[in-house]
Amino acid sequence: MTKILQFPEGFLWGGATAANQCEGAYNLDGRGLANVDVVPIGPDREAIITGQKKMFSFEEGYFYPAKEAIDMYHHYKEDIALFAEMGFKTYRLSIAWTRIFPKGDETVPNEAGLAFYEDLFKECHKYGIQPLVTITHFDCPMNLIEEYGGWRNRQMLDFYEKLCRTLFTRYKGLVKYWLTFNEINMILHAPFMGAGLCFEEGENQEQVKYQAAHHELVASATATKIAHEIDPENKVGCMLAAGQYYPNTAHPRDYWAAMEEDRKSYFFIDVQARGEYPNYAKKQWEREGIEIQMTAEDLDLLKNNTVDFVSFSYYASRVASGDPEVRDLTAGNVFASIKNPYLESSEWGWQIDPLGLRITLNAIWDRYQKPMFIVENGLGAMDTPDENGYVADDYRIAYLKAHIKAMRDAIYQDGVDLLGYTTWGCIDLVSAGTGEMNKRYGFIYVDRDNAGHGSLKRSKKKSFYWYKDVIASNGANIE
Ligand code: P53
């Protein structure tokens, strides 16, 4: 008989959201405008989030889903009560920068914004839920983009530091786990959404992206330093959009291509977790004529303030080919991938690969030897609720179950160190990639559609009861 294994004691089960994808209330209580507010649903979205098309304010004829989202700003008590009912040990959420500093360059924070999150954190603690806070989840105040050019400008370091200092001071004792930048590697793939970058005609985009990345990496190290100074209990993590690349064939050039693709992502974590720029990146910059402005002080900061843990999102593995003739790409993801014939895809073309999660966990563990945290995983799918809002989402349960088993194998068969697991969009929210409401990840259904119609009523899906059981048994009931 196989022994039924529980997860390690204190394992942090929970769910994850991001401010701009759920809060709404985009202009209430002094909140300023951010890049994530002005990205509409529809065919222009991709050009906008990648910085190829400029949209700096709301324009006629577009629908902007983040304006109201699922209005969690007014529903957070009800929503947190539902998370508590599932037994969440942790809830990952992000701070909207523009609630705290509406323009980003003020000297005094907005008290209404600070009070909002203080209440929210207290609500979590009422149920014994540990907040896990992403300081920036793709958001950047529009004023900082228009006046300074977003993260391409070194002055962003000061604005971000001020934000962090304000948060660490105000929420000391309420928040222990912090993430500096959500999916920091997204800067290479969706630079407007990831870092408030837009490009001018003819400029070297790679140069701009890597310079902005340097600023974020130093900002992250500074945040880590301050977090530890303000409260030695603080634990700070980096956050990667992960998913190992496989070679398309056993041809060595395909293996090489996969390694190079992985390095584009690990580049960031190499700096955040090991404290220095990897040689392969320095050589690449040299070859491509990219010159990054950095000071000796920057390098010291990076070296001396590495993260406490490595967190990541995992939805799918990816495939790379070194053969320029092979171009059969998957749909619907900012990460280019060749189709993998051995995997099924979601309705949005994301390839489902639970073993890929075990592979990714091992790759990250082997590379960094730091505790890990899976802070996003899940299946974006169309749900069809009955008249009571109930969804029999067996497909979602199957996806999550397979990934949780893979995680258990990584812990018990391979010995990786994993702190916790928060599923993405534990309550239905707006999709970052497409702006749709229909691409749902939640255990909780929210009555709202792609055009913004609906009562916003929350209801429990079948997966709600299933996840509750998983947490109650600390994973032991997953056969
Ligand atoms: P959506 C692409 C690839 C991997 C992660 O994505 C990504 C994206 C962006 O589309 O983003 C993360 O909503 C991100 C979340 C996002 C989630 O994945 O496009 O941290 O904000 O919602 C899922 O289905």
CSV table of C-alpha atoms in Angstrom, one decimal, residues 4-246:
chain,number,residue,atom,x,y,z
A,4,ILE,CA,-0.7,8.8,1.8
A,5,LEU,CA,1.4,11.9,2.3
A,6,GLN,CA,0.5,15.1,3.8
A,7,PHE,CA,2.3,18.3,2.9
A,8,PRO,CA,4.9,19.6,5.3
A,9,GLU,CA,3.5,21.2,8.5
A,10,GLY,CA,2.8,24.9,8.1
A,11,PHE,CA,2.6,24.6,4.3
A,12,LEU,CA,1.0,27.8,3.1
A,13,TRP,CA,-2.1,26.9,1.0
A,14,GLY,CA,-4.0,29.7,-0.5
A,15,GLY,CA,-4.9,31.8,-3.5
A,16,ALA,CA,-3.7,34.8,-5.4
A,17,THR,CA,-5.0,38.0,-7.0
A,18,ALA,CA,-3.6,41.3,-8.3
A,19,ALA,CA,-5.1,44.7,-7.5
A,20,ASN,CA,-5.7,45.9,-11.0
A,21,GLN,CA,-7.4,42.7,-12.0
A,22,CYS,CA,-9.9,42.6,-9.1
A,23,GLU,CA,-10.3,45.8,-7.1
A,24,GLY,CA,-11.9,48.2,-9.6
A,25,ALA,CA,-12.7,51.6,-7.9
A,26,TYR,CA,-10.0,53.0,-10.2
A,27,ASN,CA,-10.7,56.6,-9.2
A,28,LEU,CA,-12.0,56.4,-5.7
A,29,ASP,CA,-10.5,57.8,-2.5
A,30,GLY,CA,-7.7,59.6,-4.2
A,31,ARG,CA,-6.4,56.8,-6.4
A,32,GLY,CA,-4.4,57.9,-9.4
A,33,LEU,CA,-4.3,56.5,-12.9
A,34,ALA,CA,-1.9,53.6,-13.7
A,35,ASN,CA,-0.7,51.8,-16.9
A,36,VAL,CA,-2.9,48.8,-16.0
A,37,ASP,CA,-6.0,50.9,-16.1
A,38,VAL,CA,-5.6,52.1,-19.7
A,39,VAL,CA,-5.2,48.7,-21.3
A,40,PRO,CA,-8.5,47.9,-23.1
A,41,ILE,CA,-10.0,44.6,-24.1
A,42,GLY,CA,-9.9,43.9,-27.8
A,43,PRO,CA,-7.5,43.7,-30.7
A,44,ASP,CA,-5.3,46.6,-29.7
A,45,ARG,CA,-4.5,45.2,-26.3
A,46,GLU,CA,-1.4,43.3,-27.4
A,47,ALA,CA,0.2,46.3,-29.2
A,48,ILE,CA,-0.5,48.4,-26.1
A,49,ILE,CA,0.8,46.0,-23.4
A,50,THR,CA,4.0,45.4,-25.5
A,51,GLY,CA,4.6,49.1,-25.8
A,52,GLN,CA,4.2,49.3,-29.6
A,53,LYS,CA,1.1,51.4,-29.5
A,54,LYS,CA,0.7,54.3,-27.0
A,55,MET,CA,-2.5,54.6,-25.0
A,56,PHE,CA,-2.0,56.9,-22.0
A,57,SER,CA,-5.6,57.7,-21.2
A,58,PHE,CA,-9.1,56.4,-21.7
A,59,GLU,CA,-10.2,56.7,-25.4
A,60,GLU,CA,-13.6,56.7,-27.0
A,61,GLY,CA,-14.8,53.4,-28.3
A,62,TYR,CA,-12.8,51.1,-26.0
A,63,PHE,CA,-13.8,49.1,-22.9
A,64,TYR,CA,-11.4,49.2,-20.0
A,65,PRO,CA,-12.1,46.1,-17.7
A,66,ALA,CA,-9.9,47.2,-14.8
A,67,LYS,CA,-12.0,50.3,-14.1
A,68,GLU,CA,-14.5,48.2,-12.2
A,69,ALA,CA,-13.1,44.7,-12.5
A,70,ILE,CA,-14.9,42.6,-9.9
A,71,ASP,CA,-15.2,45.5,-7.5
A,72,MET,CA,-13.2,43.8,-4.7
A,73,TYR,CA,-12.6,47.3,-3.3
A,74,HIS,CA,-16.2,47.1,-2.0
A,75,HIS,CA,-16.4,43.3,-1.6
A,76,TYR,CA,-13.2,42.4,0.2
A,77,LYS,CA,-14.8,41.4,3.5
A,78,GLU,CA,-17.2,39.0,1.8
A,79,ASP,CA,-14.4,37.7,-0.4
A,80,ILE,CA,-11.9,37.1,2.4
A,81,ALA,CA,-14.7,35.3,4.4
A,82,LEU,CA,-15.0,32.9,1.4
A,83,PHE,CA,-11.3,32.4,1.3
A,84,ALA,CA,-11.4,31.7,5.0
A,85,GLU,CA,-14.2,29.2,4.5
A,86,MET,CA,-11.9,27.3,2.2
A,87,GLY,CA,-9.3,27.3,4.9
A,88,PHE,CA,-6.7,29.5,3.2
A,89,LYS,CA,-3.5,29.9,5.2
A,90,THR,CA,-2.4,32.7,3.0
A,91,TYR,CA,-3.8,35.2,0.5
A,92,ARG,CA,-1.6,36.7,-2.1
A,93,LEU,CA,-2.7,40.2,-3.2
A,94,SER,CA,-1.0,43.2,-4.6
A,95,ILE,CA,-0.9,46.8,-3.6
A,96,ALA,CA,-2.1,49.4,-6.2
A,97,TRP,CA,0.8,51.8,-6.1
A,98,THR,CA,-1.6,54.7,-7.2
A,99,ARG,CA,-3.7,54.2,-4.0
A,100,ILE,CA,-0.6,54.9,-1.9
A,101,PHE,CA,1.1,57.5,-4.2
A,102,PRO,CA,-1.5,58.6,-6.8
A,103,LYS,CA,1.1,60.2,-9.0
A,104,GLY,CA,4.1,58.3,-7.7
A,105,ASP,CA,6.4,61.3,-7.1
A,106,GLU,CA,4.6,62.9,-4.1
A,107,THR,CA,6.4,63.1,-0.8
A,108,VAL,CA,3.3,62.3,1.4
A,109,PRO,CA,1.3,59.1,0.9
A,110,ASN,CA,-2.5,59.0,0.5
A,111,GLU,CA,-3.9,58.0,3.8
A,112,ALA,CA,-7.1,56.6,2.4
A,113,GLY,CA,-5.1,54.1,0.3
A,114,LEU,CA,-3.0,53.1,3.3
A,115,ALA,CA,-6.1,52.6,5.4
A,116,PHE,CA,-7.7,50.4,2.8
A,117,TYR,CA,-4.9,47.9,2.8
A,118,GLU,CA,-4.5,48.1,6.6
A,119,ASP,CA,-8.2,47.1,7.0
A,120,LEU,CA,-7.8,44.4,4.4
A,121,PHE,CA,-4.8,42.8,6.2
A,122,LYS,CA,-6.6,43.0,9.5
A,123,GLU,CA,-9.5,41.2,7.9
A,124,CYS,CA,-7.2,38.4,6.8
A,125,HIS,CA,-5.7,38.1,10.3
A,126,LYS,CA,-9.1,37.7,11.8
A,127,TYR,CA,-9.2,34.3,10.1
A,128,GLY,CA,-5.6,33.5,10.6
A,129,ILE,CA,-4.8,34.2,7.0
A,130,GLN,CA,-1.2,35.4,6.4
A,131,PRO,CA,-1.1,38.1,3.7
A,132,LEU,CA,1.5,37.6,0.9
A,133,VAL,CA,2.0,41.0,-0.7
A,134,THR,CA,3.2,41.8,-4.2
A,135,ILE,CA,4.5,45.4,-4.1
A,136,THR,CA,4.0,45.9,-7.8
A,137,HIS,CA,2.0,43.6,-9.9
A,138,PHE,CA,2.5,45.1,-13.4
A,139,ASP,CA,1.3,48.6,-12.2
A,140,CYS,CA,3.1,51.9,-12.6
A,141,PRO,CA,1.5,55.3,-12.0
A,142,MET,CA,0.8,57.0,-15.4
A,143,ASN,CA,2.4,60.2,-14.2
A,144,LEU,CA,5.7,58.4,-13.8
A,145,ILE,CA,5.4,57.1,-17.3
A,146,GLU,CA,4.5,60.4,-18.8
A,147,GLU,CA,6.9,62.5,-16.9
A,148,TYR,CA,9.8,60.1,-16.5
A,149,GLY,CA,9.4,57.3,-19.1
A,150,GLY,CA,8.6,54.6,-16.5
A,151,TRP,CA,11.4,52.2,-15.5
A,152,ARG,CA,13.8,53.4,-18.2
A,153,ASN,CA,14.5,56.3,-15.8
A,154,ARG,CA,16.8,55.9,-12.9
A,155,GLN,CA,14.7,58.2,-10.8
A,156,MET,CA,12.2,55.3,-10.5
A,157,LEU,CA,14.5,53.9,-7.8
A,158,ASP,CA,13.7,56.8,-5.5
A,159,PHE,CA,9.9,56.6,-6.1
A,160,TYR,CA,9.9,52.8,-5.6
A,161,GLU,CA,12.0,53.0,-2.5
A,162,LYS,CA,9.7,55.5,-1.0
A,163,LEU,CA,6.7,53.3,-1.7
A,164,CYS,CA,8.5,50.3,-0.1
A,165,ARG,CA,9.6,52.3,3.0
A,166,THR,CA,6.0,53.5,3.5
A,167,LEU,CA,4.6,50.0,3.2
A,168,PHE,CA,7.1,48.2,5.4
A,169,THR,CA,6.7,50.9,8.1
A,170,ARG,CA,2.9,51.0,8.0
A,171,TYR,CA,2.3,47.3,7.8
A,172,LYS,CA,5.0,46.1,10.2
A,173,GLY,CA,3.6,43.1,12.1
A,174,LEU,CA,0.7,42.8,9.6
A,175,VAL,CA,2.7,41.5,6.6
A,176,LYS,CA,5.7,39.2,6.7
A,177,TYR,CA,5.9,37.9,3.1
A,178,TRP,CA,6.7,40.4,0.3
A,179,LEU,CA,7.3,40.0,-3.4
A,180,THR,CA,9.1,42.9,-5.1
A,181,PHE,CA,8.0,42.7,-8.7
A,182,ASN,CA,5.5,40.3,-10.2
A,183,GLU,CA,6.9,38.3,-13.1
A,184,ILE,CA,9.9,40.5,-13.4
A,185,ASN,CA,10.9,38.8,-16.7
A,186,MET,CA,7.6,40.1,-18.2
A,187,ILE,CA,9.5,43.3,-19.0
A,188,LEU,CA,11.0,41.5,-22.0
A,189,HIS,CA,7.7,40.3,-23.3
A,190,ALA,CA,5.1,42.9,-22.4
A,191,PRO,CA,7.2,46.0,-21.5
A,192,PHE,CA,4.4,48.5,-21.2
A,193,MET,CA,2.4,46.3,-18.8
A,194,GLY,CA,5.5,45.0,-17.1
A,195,ALA,CA,7.4,48.3,-16.6
A,196,GLY,CA,5.6,51.2,-18.2
A,197,LEU,CA,7.9,51.2,-21.2
A,198,CYS,CA,6.9,52.6,-24.6
A,199,PHE,CA,9.3,52.8,-27.5
A,200,GLU,CA,10.3,55.6,-29.8
A,201,GLU,CA,10.8,55.1,-33.5
A,202,GLY,CA,14.2,53.6,-34.2
A,203,GLU,CA,15.5,53.2,-30.7
A,204,ASN,CA,17.2,50.0,-29.5
A,205,GLN,CA,14.4,48.3,-27.6
A,206,GLU,CA,16.6,45.6,-26.1
A,207,GLN,CA,18.9,48.4,-24.7
A,208,VAL,CA,15.9,50.1,-23.1
A,209,LYS,CA,14.4,46.9,-21.7
A,210,TYR,CA,17.7,45.8,-20.1
A,211,GLN,CA,18.4,49.2,-18.7
A,212,ALA,CA,14.9,49.3,-17.1
A,213,ALA,CA,15.5,45.7,-15.9
A,214,HIS,CA,18.7,46.9,-14.2
A,215,HIS,CA,16.7,49.6,-12.4
A,216,GLU,CA,14.1,47.1,-11.3
A,217,LEU,CA,16.8,44.7,-10.0
A,218,VAL,CA,18.5,47.4,-8.0
A,219,ALA,CA,15.1,48.6,-6.7
A,220,SER,CA,14.3,45.0,-5.7
A,221,ALA,CA,17.6,44.7,-3.8
A,222,THR,CA,17.0,48.0,-2.1
A,223,ALA,CA,13.6,46.9,-1.1
A,224,THR,CA,15.0,43.7,0.3
A,225,LYS,CA,17.5,45.6,2.3
A,226,ILE,CA,15.0,48.0,3.8
A,227,ALA,CA,12.5,45.3,4.5
A,228,HIS,CA,15.1,43.5,6.6
A,229,GLU,CA,16.2,46.7,8.4
A,230,ILE,CA,12.6,47.7,9.3
A,231,ASP,CA,11.6,44.2,10.5
A,232,PRO,CA,14.0,41.3,10.6
A,233,GLU,CA,10.9,39.0,10.5
A,234,ASN,CA,10.3,40.1,6.9
A,235,LYS,CA,10.8,37.6,4.1
A,236,VAL,CA,11.3,39.0,0.7
A,237,GLY,CA,11.0,37.0,-2.5
A,238,CYS,CA,11.5,37.5,-6.2
A,239,MET,CA,8.9,36.4,-8.7
A,240,LEU,CA,9.4,34.7,-12.1
A,241,ALA,CA,7.0,33.8,-14.9
A,242,ALA,CA,8.4,30.3,-15.0
A,243,GLY,CA,7.9,27.2,-17.2
A,244,GLN,CA,10.8,25.2,-18.4
A,245,TYR,CA,11.7,25.2,-22.1
A,246,TYR,CA,12.0,21.8,-23.7
